[in-house]
Coordinates of C-alpha atoms in Angstrom, one line a residue:
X43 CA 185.7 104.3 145.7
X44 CA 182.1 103.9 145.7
X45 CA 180.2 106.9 143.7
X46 CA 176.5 107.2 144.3
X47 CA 173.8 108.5 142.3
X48 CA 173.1 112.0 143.6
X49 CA 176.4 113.3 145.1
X50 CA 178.9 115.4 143.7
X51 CA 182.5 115.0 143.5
X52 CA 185.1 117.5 144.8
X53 CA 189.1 118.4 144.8
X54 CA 190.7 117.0 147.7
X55 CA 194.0 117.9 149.5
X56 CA 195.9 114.2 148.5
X57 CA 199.0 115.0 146.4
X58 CA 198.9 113.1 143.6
X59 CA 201.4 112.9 140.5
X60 CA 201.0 116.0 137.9
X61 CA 198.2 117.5 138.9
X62 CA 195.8 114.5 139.7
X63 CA 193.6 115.5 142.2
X64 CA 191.7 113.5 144.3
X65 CA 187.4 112.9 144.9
X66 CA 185.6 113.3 147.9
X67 CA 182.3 112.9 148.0
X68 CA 179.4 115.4 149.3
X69 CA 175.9 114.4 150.1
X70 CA 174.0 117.4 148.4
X71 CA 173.2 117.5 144.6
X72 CA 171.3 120.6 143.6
X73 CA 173.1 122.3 140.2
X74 CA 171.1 124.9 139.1
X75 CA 172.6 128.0 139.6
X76 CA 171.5 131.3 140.5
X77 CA 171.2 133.4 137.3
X78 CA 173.4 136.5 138.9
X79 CA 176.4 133.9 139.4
X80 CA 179.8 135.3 138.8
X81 CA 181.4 132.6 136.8
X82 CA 185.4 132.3 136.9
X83 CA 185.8 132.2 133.3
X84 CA 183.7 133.7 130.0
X85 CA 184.1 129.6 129.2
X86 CA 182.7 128.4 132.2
X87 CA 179.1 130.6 131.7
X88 CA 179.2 129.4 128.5
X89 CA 179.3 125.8 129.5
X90 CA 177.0 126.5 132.5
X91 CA 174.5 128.1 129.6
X92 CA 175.0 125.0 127.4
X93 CA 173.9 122.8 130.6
X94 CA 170.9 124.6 131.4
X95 CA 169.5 124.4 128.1
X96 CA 170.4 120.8 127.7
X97 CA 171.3 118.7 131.1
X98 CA 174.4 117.5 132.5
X99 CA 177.3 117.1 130.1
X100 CA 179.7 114.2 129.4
X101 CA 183.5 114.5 131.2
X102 CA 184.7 114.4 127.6
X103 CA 182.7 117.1 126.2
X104 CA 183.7 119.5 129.1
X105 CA 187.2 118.6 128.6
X106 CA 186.9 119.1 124.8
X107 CA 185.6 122.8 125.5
X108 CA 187.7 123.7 128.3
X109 CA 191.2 122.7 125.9
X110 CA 189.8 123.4 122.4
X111 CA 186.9 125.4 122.4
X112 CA 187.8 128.4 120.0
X113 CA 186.4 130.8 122.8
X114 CA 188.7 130.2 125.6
X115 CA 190.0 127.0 125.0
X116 CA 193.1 126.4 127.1
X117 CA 195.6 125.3 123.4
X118 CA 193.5 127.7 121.3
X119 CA 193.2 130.7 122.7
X120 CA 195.7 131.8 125.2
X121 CA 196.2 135.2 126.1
X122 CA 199.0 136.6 124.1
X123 CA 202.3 136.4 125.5
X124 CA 201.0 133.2 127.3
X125 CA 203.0 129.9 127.5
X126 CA 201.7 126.8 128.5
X127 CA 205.2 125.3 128.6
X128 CA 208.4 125.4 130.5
X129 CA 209.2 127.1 133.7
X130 CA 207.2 130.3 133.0
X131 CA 204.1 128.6 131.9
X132 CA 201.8 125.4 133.8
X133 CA 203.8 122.4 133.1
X134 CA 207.0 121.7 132.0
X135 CA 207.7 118.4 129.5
X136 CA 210.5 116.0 128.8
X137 CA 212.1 117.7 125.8
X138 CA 211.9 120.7 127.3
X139 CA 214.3 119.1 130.0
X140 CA 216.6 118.0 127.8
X141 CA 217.6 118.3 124.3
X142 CA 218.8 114.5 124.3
X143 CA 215.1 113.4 124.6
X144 CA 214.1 114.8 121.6
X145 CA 217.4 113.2 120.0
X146 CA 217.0 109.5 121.7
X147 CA 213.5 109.4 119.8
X148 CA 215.2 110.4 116.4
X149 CA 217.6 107.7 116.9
X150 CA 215.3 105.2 117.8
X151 CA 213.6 106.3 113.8
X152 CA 217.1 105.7 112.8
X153 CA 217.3 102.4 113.9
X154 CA 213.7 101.6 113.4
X155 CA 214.5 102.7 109.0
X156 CA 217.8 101.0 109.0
X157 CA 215.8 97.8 110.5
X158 CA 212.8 97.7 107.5
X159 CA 215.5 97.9 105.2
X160 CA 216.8 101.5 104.9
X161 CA 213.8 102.8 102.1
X162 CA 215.4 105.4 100.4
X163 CA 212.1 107.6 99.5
X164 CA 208.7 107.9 100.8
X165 CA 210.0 108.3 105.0
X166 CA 206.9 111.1 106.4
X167 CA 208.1 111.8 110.1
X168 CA 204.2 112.7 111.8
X169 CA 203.9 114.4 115.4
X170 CA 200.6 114.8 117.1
X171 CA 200.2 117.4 119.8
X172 CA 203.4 118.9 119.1
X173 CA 203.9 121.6 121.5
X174 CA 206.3 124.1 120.8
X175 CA 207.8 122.1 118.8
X176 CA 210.9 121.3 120.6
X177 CA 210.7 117.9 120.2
X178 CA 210.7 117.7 116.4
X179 CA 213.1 120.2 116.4
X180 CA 215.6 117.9 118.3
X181 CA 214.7 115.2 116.3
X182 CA 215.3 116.8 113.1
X183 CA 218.3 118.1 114.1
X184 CA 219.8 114.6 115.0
X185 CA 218.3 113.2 111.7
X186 CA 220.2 115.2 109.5
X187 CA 223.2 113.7 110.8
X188 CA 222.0 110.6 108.4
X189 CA 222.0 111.9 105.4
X190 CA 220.8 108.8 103.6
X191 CA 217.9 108.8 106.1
X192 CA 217.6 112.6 105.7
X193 CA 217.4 112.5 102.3
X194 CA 214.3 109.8 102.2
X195 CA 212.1 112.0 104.5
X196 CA 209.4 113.2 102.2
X197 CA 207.2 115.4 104.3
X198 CA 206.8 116.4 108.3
X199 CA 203.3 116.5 109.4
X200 CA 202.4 118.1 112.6
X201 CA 198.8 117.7 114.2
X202 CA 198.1 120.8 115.8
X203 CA 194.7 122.4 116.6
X204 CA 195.9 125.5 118.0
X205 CA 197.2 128.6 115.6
X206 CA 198.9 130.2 118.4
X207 CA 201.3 127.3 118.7
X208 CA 201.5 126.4 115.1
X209 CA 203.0 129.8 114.8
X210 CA 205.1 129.1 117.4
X211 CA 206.4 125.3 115.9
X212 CA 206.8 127.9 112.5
X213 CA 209.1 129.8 114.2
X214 CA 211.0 126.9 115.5
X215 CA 211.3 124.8 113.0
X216 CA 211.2 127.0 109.7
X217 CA 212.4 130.3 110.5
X218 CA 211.4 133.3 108.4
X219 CA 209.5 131.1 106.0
X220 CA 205.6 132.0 105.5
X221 CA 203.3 129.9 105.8
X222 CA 201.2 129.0 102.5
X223 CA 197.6 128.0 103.5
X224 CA 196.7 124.6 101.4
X225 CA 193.6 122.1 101.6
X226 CA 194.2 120.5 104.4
X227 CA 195.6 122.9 106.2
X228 CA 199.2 125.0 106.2
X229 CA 202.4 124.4 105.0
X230 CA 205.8 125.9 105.1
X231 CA 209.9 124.8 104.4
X232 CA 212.0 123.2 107.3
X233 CA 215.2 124.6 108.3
X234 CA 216.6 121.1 108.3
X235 CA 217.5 119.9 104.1
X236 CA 214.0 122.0 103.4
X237 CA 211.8 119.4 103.8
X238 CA 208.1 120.3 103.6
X239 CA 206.1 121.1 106.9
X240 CA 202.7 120.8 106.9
X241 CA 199.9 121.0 109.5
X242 CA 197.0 119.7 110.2
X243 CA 194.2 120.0 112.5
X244 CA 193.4 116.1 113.0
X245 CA 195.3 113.0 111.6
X246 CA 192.5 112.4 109.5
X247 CA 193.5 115.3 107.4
X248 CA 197.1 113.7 107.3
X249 CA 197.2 112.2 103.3
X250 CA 197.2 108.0 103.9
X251 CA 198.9 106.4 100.8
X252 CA 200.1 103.4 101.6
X253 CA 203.3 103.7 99.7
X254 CA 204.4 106.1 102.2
X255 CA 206.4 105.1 105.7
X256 CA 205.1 106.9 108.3
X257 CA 207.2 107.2 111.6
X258 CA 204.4 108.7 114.0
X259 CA 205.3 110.3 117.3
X260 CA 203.2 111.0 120.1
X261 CA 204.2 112.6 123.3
X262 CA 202.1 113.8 126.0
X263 CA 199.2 113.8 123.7
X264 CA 197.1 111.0 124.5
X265 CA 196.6 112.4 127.8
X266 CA 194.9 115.3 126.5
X267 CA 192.5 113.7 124.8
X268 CA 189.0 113.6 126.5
X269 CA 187.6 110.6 128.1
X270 CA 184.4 109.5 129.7
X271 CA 184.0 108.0 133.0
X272 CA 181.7 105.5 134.3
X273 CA 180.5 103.3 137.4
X274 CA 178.8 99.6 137.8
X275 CA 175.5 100.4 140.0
X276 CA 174.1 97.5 141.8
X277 CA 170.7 96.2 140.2
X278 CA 167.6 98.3 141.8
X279 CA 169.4 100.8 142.6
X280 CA 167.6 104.3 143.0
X281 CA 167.5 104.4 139.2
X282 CA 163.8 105.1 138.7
X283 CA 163.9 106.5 135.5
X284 CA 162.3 105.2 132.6
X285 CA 164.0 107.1 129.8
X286 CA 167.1 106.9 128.1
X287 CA 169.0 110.3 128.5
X288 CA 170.8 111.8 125.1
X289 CA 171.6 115.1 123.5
X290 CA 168.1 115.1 121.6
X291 CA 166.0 114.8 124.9
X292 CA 164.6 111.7 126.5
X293 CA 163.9 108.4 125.0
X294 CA 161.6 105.7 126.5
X295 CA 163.3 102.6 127.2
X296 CA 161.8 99.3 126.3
X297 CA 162.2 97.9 129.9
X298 CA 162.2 100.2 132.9
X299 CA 165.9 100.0 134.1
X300 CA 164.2 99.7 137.9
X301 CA 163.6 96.6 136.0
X302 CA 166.8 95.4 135.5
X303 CA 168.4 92.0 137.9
X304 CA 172.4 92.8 136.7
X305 CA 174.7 95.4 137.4
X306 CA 174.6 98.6 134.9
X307 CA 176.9 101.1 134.3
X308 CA 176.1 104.7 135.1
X309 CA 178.1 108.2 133.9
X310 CA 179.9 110.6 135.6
X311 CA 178.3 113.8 134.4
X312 CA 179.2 117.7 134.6
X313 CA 177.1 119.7 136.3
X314 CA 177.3 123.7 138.1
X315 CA 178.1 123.1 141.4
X316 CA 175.5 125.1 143.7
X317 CA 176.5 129.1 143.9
X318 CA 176.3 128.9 147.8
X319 CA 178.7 125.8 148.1
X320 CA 181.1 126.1 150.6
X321 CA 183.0 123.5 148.3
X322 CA 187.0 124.3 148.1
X323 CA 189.7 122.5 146.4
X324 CA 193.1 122.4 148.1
X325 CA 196.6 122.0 146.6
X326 CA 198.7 122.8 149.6
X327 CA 198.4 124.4 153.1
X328 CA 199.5 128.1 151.8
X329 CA 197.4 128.0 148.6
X330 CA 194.0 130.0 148.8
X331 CA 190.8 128.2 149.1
X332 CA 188.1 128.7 145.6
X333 CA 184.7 127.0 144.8
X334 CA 185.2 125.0 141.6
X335 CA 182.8 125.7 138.6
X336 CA 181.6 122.5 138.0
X337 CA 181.3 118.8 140.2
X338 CA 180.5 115.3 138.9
X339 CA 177.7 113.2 140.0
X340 CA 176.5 110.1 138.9
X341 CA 174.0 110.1 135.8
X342 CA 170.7 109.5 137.3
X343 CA 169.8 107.6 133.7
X344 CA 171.7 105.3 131.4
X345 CA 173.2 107.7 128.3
X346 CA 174.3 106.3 125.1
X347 CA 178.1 106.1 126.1
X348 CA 177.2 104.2 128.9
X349 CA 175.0 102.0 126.9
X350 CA 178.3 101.7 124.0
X351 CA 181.9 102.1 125.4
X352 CA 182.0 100.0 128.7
X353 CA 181.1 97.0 126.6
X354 CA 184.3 97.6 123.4
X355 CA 186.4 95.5 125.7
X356 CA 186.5 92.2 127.6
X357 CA 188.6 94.3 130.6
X358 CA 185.7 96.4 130.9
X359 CA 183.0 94.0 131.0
X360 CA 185.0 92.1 133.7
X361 CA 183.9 95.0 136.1
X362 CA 180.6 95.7 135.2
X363 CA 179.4 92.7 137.8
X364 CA 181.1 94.5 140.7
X365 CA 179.3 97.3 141.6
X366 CA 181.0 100.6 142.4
X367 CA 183.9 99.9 139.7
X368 CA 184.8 102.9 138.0
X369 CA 186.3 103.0 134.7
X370 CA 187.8 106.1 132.5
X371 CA 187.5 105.2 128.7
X372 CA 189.0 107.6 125.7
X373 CA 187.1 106.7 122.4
X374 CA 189.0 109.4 120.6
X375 CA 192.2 107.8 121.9
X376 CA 191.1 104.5 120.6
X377 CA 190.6 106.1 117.0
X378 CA 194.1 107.6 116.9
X379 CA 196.0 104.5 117.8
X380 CA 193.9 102.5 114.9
X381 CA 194.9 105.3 112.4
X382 CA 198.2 104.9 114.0
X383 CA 198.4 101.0 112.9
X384 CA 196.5 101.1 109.4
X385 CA 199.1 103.6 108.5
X386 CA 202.0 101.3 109.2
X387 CA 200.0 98.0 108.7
X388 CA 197.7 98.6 106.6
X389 CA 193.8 97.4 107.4
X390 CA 192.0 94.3 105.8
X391 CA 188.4 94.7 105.1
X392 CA 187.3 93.0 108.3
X393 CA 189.8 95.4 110.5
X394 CA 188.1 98.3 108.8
X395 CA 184.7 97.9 108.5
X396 CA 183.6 99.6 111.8
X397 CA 186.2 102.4 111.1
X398 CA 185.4 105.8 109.6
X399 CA 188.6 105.5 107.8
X400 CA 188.8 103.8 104.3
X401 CA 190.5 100.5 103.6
X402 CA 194.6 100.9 102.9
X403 CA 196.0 98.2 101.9
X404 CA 200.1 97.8 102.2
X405 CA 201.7 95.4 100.1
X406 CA 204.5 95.8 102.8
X407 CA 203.6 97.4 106.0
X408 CA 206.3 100.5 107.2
X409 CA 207.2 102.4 109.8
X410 CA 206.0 102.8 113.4
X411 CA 204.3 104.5 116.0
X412 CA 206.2 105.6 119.5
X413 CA 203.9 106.9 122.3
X414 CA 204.8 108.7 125.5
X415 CA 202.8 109.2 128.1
X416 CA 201.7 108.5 131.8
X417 CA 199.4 106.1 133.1
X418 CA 199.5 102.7 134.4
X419 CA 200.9 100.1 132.6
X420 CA 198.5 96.8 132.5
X421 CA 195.2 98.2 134.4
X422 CA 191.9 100.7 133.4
X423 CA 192.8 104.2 134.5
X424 CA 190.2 105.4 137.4
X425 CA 189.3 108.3 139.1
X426 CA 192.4 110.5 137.6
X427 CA 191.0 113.2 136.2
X428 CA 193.3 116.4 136.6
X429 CA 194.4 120.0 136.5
X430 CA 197.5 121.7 136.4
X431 CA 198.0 125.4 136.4
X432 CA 201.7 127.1 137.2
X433 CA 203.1 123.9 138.4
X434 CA 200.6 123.4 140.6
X435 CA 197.7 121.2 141.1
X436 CA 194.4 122.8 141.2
X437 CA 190.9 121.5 140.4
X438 CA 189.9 120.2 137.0
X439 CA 186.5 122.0 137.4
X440 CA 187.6 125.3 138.0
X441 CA 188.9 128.2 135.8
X442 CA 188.0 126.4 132.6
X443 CA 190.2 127.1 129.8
X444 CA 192.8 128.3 132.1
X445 CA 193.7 125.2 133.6
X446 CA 195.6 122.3 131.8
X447 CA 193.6 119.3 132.2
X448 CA 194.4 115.4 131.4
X449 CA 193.9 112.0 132.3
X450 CA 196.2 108.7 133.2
X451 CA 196.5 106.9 129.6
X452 CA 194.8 103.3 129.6
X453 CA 197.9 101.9 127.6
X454 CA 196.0 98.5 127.6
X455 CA 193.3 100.1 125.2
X456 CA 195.8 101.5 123.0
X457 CA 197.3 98.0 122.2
X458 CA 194.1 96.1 121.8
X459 CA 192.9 98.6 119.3
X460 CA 196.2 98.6 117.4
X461 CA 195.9 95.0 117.0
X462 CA 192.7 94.9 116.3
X463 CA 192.9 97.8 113.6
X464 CA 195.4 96.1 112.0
X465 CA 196.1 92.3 111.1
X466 CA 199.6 93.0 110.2
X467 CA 201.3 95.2 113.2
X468 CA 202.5 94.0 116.5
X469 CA 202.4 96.1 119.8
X470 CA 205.5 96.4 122.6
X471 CA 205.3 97.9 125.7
X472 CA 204.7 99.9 127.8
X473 CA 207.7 100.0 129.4
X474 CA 208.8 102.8 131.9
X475 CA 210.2 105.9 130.2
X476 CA 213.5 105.4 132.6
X477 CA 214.8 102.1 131.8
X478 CA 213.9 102.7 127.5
X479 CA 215.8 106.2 128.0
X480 CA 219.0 104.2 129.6
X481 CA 218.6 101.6 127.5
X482 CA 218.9 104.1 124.2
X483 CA 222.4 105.6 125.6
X484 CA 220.9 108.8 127.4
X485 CA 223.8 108.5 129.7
X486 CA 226.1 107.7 127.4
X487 CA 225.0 111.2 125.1
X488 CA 225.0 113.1 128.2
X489 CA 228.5 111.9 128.8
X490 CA 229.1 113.2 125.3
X491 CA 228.0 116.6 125.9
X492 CA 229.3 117.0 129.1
X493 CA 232.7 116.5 127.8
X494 CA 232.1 119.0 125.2
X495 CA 231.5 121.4 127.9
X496 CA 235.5 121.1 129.2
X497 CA 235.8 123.4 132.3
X498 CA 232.2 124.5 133.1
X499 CA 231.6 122.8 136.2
X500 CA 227.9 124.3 136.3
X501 CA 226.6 123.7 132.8
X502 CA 227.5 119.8 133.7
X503 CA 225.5 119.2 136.7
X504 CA 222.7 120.6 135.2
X505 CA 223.1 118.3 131.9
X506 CA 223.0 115.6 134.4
X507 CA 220.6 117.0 136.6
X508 CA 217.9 116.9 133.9
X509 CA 218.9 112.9 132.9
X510 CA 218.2 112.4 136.3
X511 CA 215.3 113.9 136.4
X512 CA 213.7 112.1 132.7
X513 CA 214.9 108.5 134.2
X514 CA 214.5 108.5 138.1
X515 CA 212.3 106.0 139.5
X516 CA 211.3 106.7 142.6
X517 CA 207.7 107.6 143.8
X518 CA 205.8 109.6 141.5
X519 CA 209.3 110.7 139.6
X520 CA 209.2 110.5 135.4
X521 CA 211.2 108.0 134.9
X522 CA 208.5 105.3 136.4
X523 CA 205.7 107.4 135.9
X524 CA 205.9 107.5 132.4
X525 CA 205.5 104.5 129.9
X526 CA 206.9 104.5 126.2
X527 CA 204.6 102.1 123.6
X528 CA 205.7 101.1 119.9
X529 CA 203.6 100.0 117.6
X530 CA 205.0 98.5 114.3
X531 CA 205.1 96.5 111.5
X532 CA 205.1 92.5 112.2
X533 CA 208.3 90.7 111.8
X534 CA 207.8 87.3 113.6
X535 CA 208.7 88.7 117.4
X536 CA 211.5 90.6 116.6
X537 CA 211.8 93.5 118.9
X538 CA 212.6 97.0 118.4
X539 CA 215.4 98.7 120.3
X540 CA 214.2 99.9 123.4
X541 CA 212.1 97.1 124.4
X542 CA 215.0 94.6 124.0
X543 CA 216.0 94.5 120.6
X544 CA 219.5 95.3 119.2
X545 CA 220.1 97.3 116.0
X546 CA 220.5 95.3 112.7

């Protein structure tokens, strides 16, 4: 879909998966609003504020402030009593299906420590975006089953920028303890062999010794993270600016980009949509009608992302000469799955020198990375901005900090930037999240547990009713939709189990 400078973007009716709502386009583009304007949020007069002051805003910064901001942030400030997750909450996530999820991933760290030789000291077992922490739960459940494993874990680490659901992960995974406030952030005792819990705010907090084997876990966290969209816009176009936009005001640009005989890329932008729209978003037939916040149109001037991002990647500069492409790019994404491969791999001086992180050196890289999430598995996400809210799909531009909001996961960009963070790692995957869940024995557990359940008929359809949920493959179901990526250490091809490799 072709977007063009001056129009703004809207919900449409077309059911996508999880919440991914559609764009239709609308010829008008005025955005100041009126200053009596009821806004549908305190967060969304405080971004409108912010844009008046300063111009249109970047996809990723409204996304930032719509899930983090301190003041209404969807994670960080919930109402109390509010849960994001489960049935009663927006959106509902695999280990929250299924306790076997959660326990397939600690098995595949099981086979993943017996396969780089069984260290016996050192094992830190990391989770970013963490939820409720049901996940780690399950996992450290099934990992004190292997007590030599067990034994080796030195620390858990949670990333989690919320307090609400850091008390809630507390709860879950160490009881009654306290938690004790420390530098970078809070600790308390797990439940499981008391092994330290400690969390952080951002990975970068996470200590990074390299004598350490990290086993990082990501689940419906990449998704999250904000991204920035842009389109190629045929040479001459009705750019007639000569100004380079950014946060500090205008710069003059050297040549006139009216100038300019090649293709250019352009950013979608947040802006107010006009307080007498007639503008509605649509999620189903019986679902009331409400003017979003905030549209996208098409920056009218080059800004420095569009200037840097579209041109980190040979896949990106492949579209730039065909106008009206459309790309979605996650920078933050990029700089967790580098973290994610200097910590196993270590980084040479080379593969670090445009990081913000410091050099690590591994005399023998450990661990591994496993990433879950949706989005497609060998092309650039586009157009997939969403919003979820009660299970159903609503606007991303509306109710700000109410609404859930995500992005397909370029799964591409995560690979390439593991590699290229890290001379001595090696990438597998994506593959679909049903066919790595069969072949890690989900069936085969749930077999287990049904069995254990003897008589009770009820309880066993609904074991098998949620496996059949996490690995069906039809349409827009999970098991297809989602993709499972491992990154670790190099070992000459051989593949980890999941992705066609056998235990050792």
């Amino acid at each position: 879909m072709i977007i063009r400078p001056g129009v703004k973007i809207i919900a449409s009716s077309r059911p996508l998966a999880r919440g991914c709502s559609g764009l239709k386009v609308d010829k008008r583009i005025r955005w100041a609003s009126s200053p009596a304007r009821q806004w549908s949020t305190p967060l969304a007069k405080t971004i409108a504020e912010a844009i008046a002051t300063t111009g249109p805003i970047s996809i990723a910064a409204y996304m930032r402030q719509c899930l983090t901001s301190p003041d209404g942030g969807y994670y960080t400030s919930q109402t109390q009593g509010k849960d994001q997750f489960g049935q009663k909450g927006d959106f509902i996530t695999s280990p929250e299906i299924s306790q076997i999820f959660g326990e397939l991933l600690g098995i595949w760290l099981v086979t993943e420590w017996m396969s780089q030789g069984r260290v016996s000291h050192g094992v830190e077992v990391i989770e970013v975006g963490p939820g409720r922490g049901t996940l780690m739960d399950d996992m450290l459940r099934t990992l004190s089953n292997f007590k030599p494993l067990a034994a080796s874990i030195e620390s858990v680490y949670l990333v989690e920028a919320s307090p609400a659901l850091r008390d809630t992960q507390r709860q879950l995974l160490c009881g009654d303890v306290p938690l004790e406030e420390i530098d970078i952030g809070f600790r308390s005792t797990s439940k499981y062999s008391r092994v330290p819990v400690t969390w952080c705010e951002d990975i970068r907090f996470v200590p990074n010794d390299s004598s350490k084997t990290p086993f990082i876990f990501a689940h419906e966290f990449f998704d999250a993270l904000p991204i920035h969209a842009f389109q190629s816009v045929a040479p001459n176009s009705t750019e007639t600016s000569q100004f380079l936009t950014t946060p500090t005001g205008p710069l003059p640009l050297t040549k006139p980009a009216s100038q300019s005989k090649t293709p250019q890329w352009r950013e979608l932008v947040v802006t107010p949509t006009p307080s007498a729209s007639n503008i509605t978003t649509t999620t189903s037939p019986s679902t009331p009608k409400s003017q979003p916040d905030f549209q996208l149109s098409l920056a009218k001037a080059s800004t420095p992302p569009s200037l840097l991002f579209p041109t980190l990647s040979q896949r990106y500069k492949a579209l730039l000469p065909t106008p009206g492409s459309v790309v979605e790019i996650s920078p933050e994404s990029h700089s967790y799955a580098a973290d994610f491969a200097r910590r196993i791999g270590g980084s040479s001086a080379k593969a670090s020198s445009n990081c913000t992180s410091s050099t690590m050196v591994k005399n023998r890289p450990s661990g591994a990375a496993l990433i879950l999430d949706y989005g497609p598995a060998d092309t650039i996400p586009t157009n997939t901005l969403r919003g979820i809210r009660s299970h159903q799909h609503v606007s991303p531009l509306t109710d700000p900090g109410l609404v859930d909001i995500s992005a397909d996961v370029d799964f591409m960009a995560l690979a390439e930037t593991a590699l290229a963070a890290s001379p001595a790692v090696e990438v597998h995957g994506p593959v679909e999240q049903g066919g790595w869940l069969q072949s890690m024995g989900i069936r085969e557990r749930a077999d287990i547990i049904c069995k254990g359940l003897g008589e009770d008929e009820g309880g066993k359809k609904r074991v098998r009713g949620a496996i059949q949920r996490l690995v069906e493959r039809g349409g827009g179901a999970m098991g297809k939709l989602y993709k499972v990526l491992a990154i670790v250490p190099e070992r000459d091809g051989r593949r980890p189990v999941g992705f066609g490799g056998g235990v050792e």
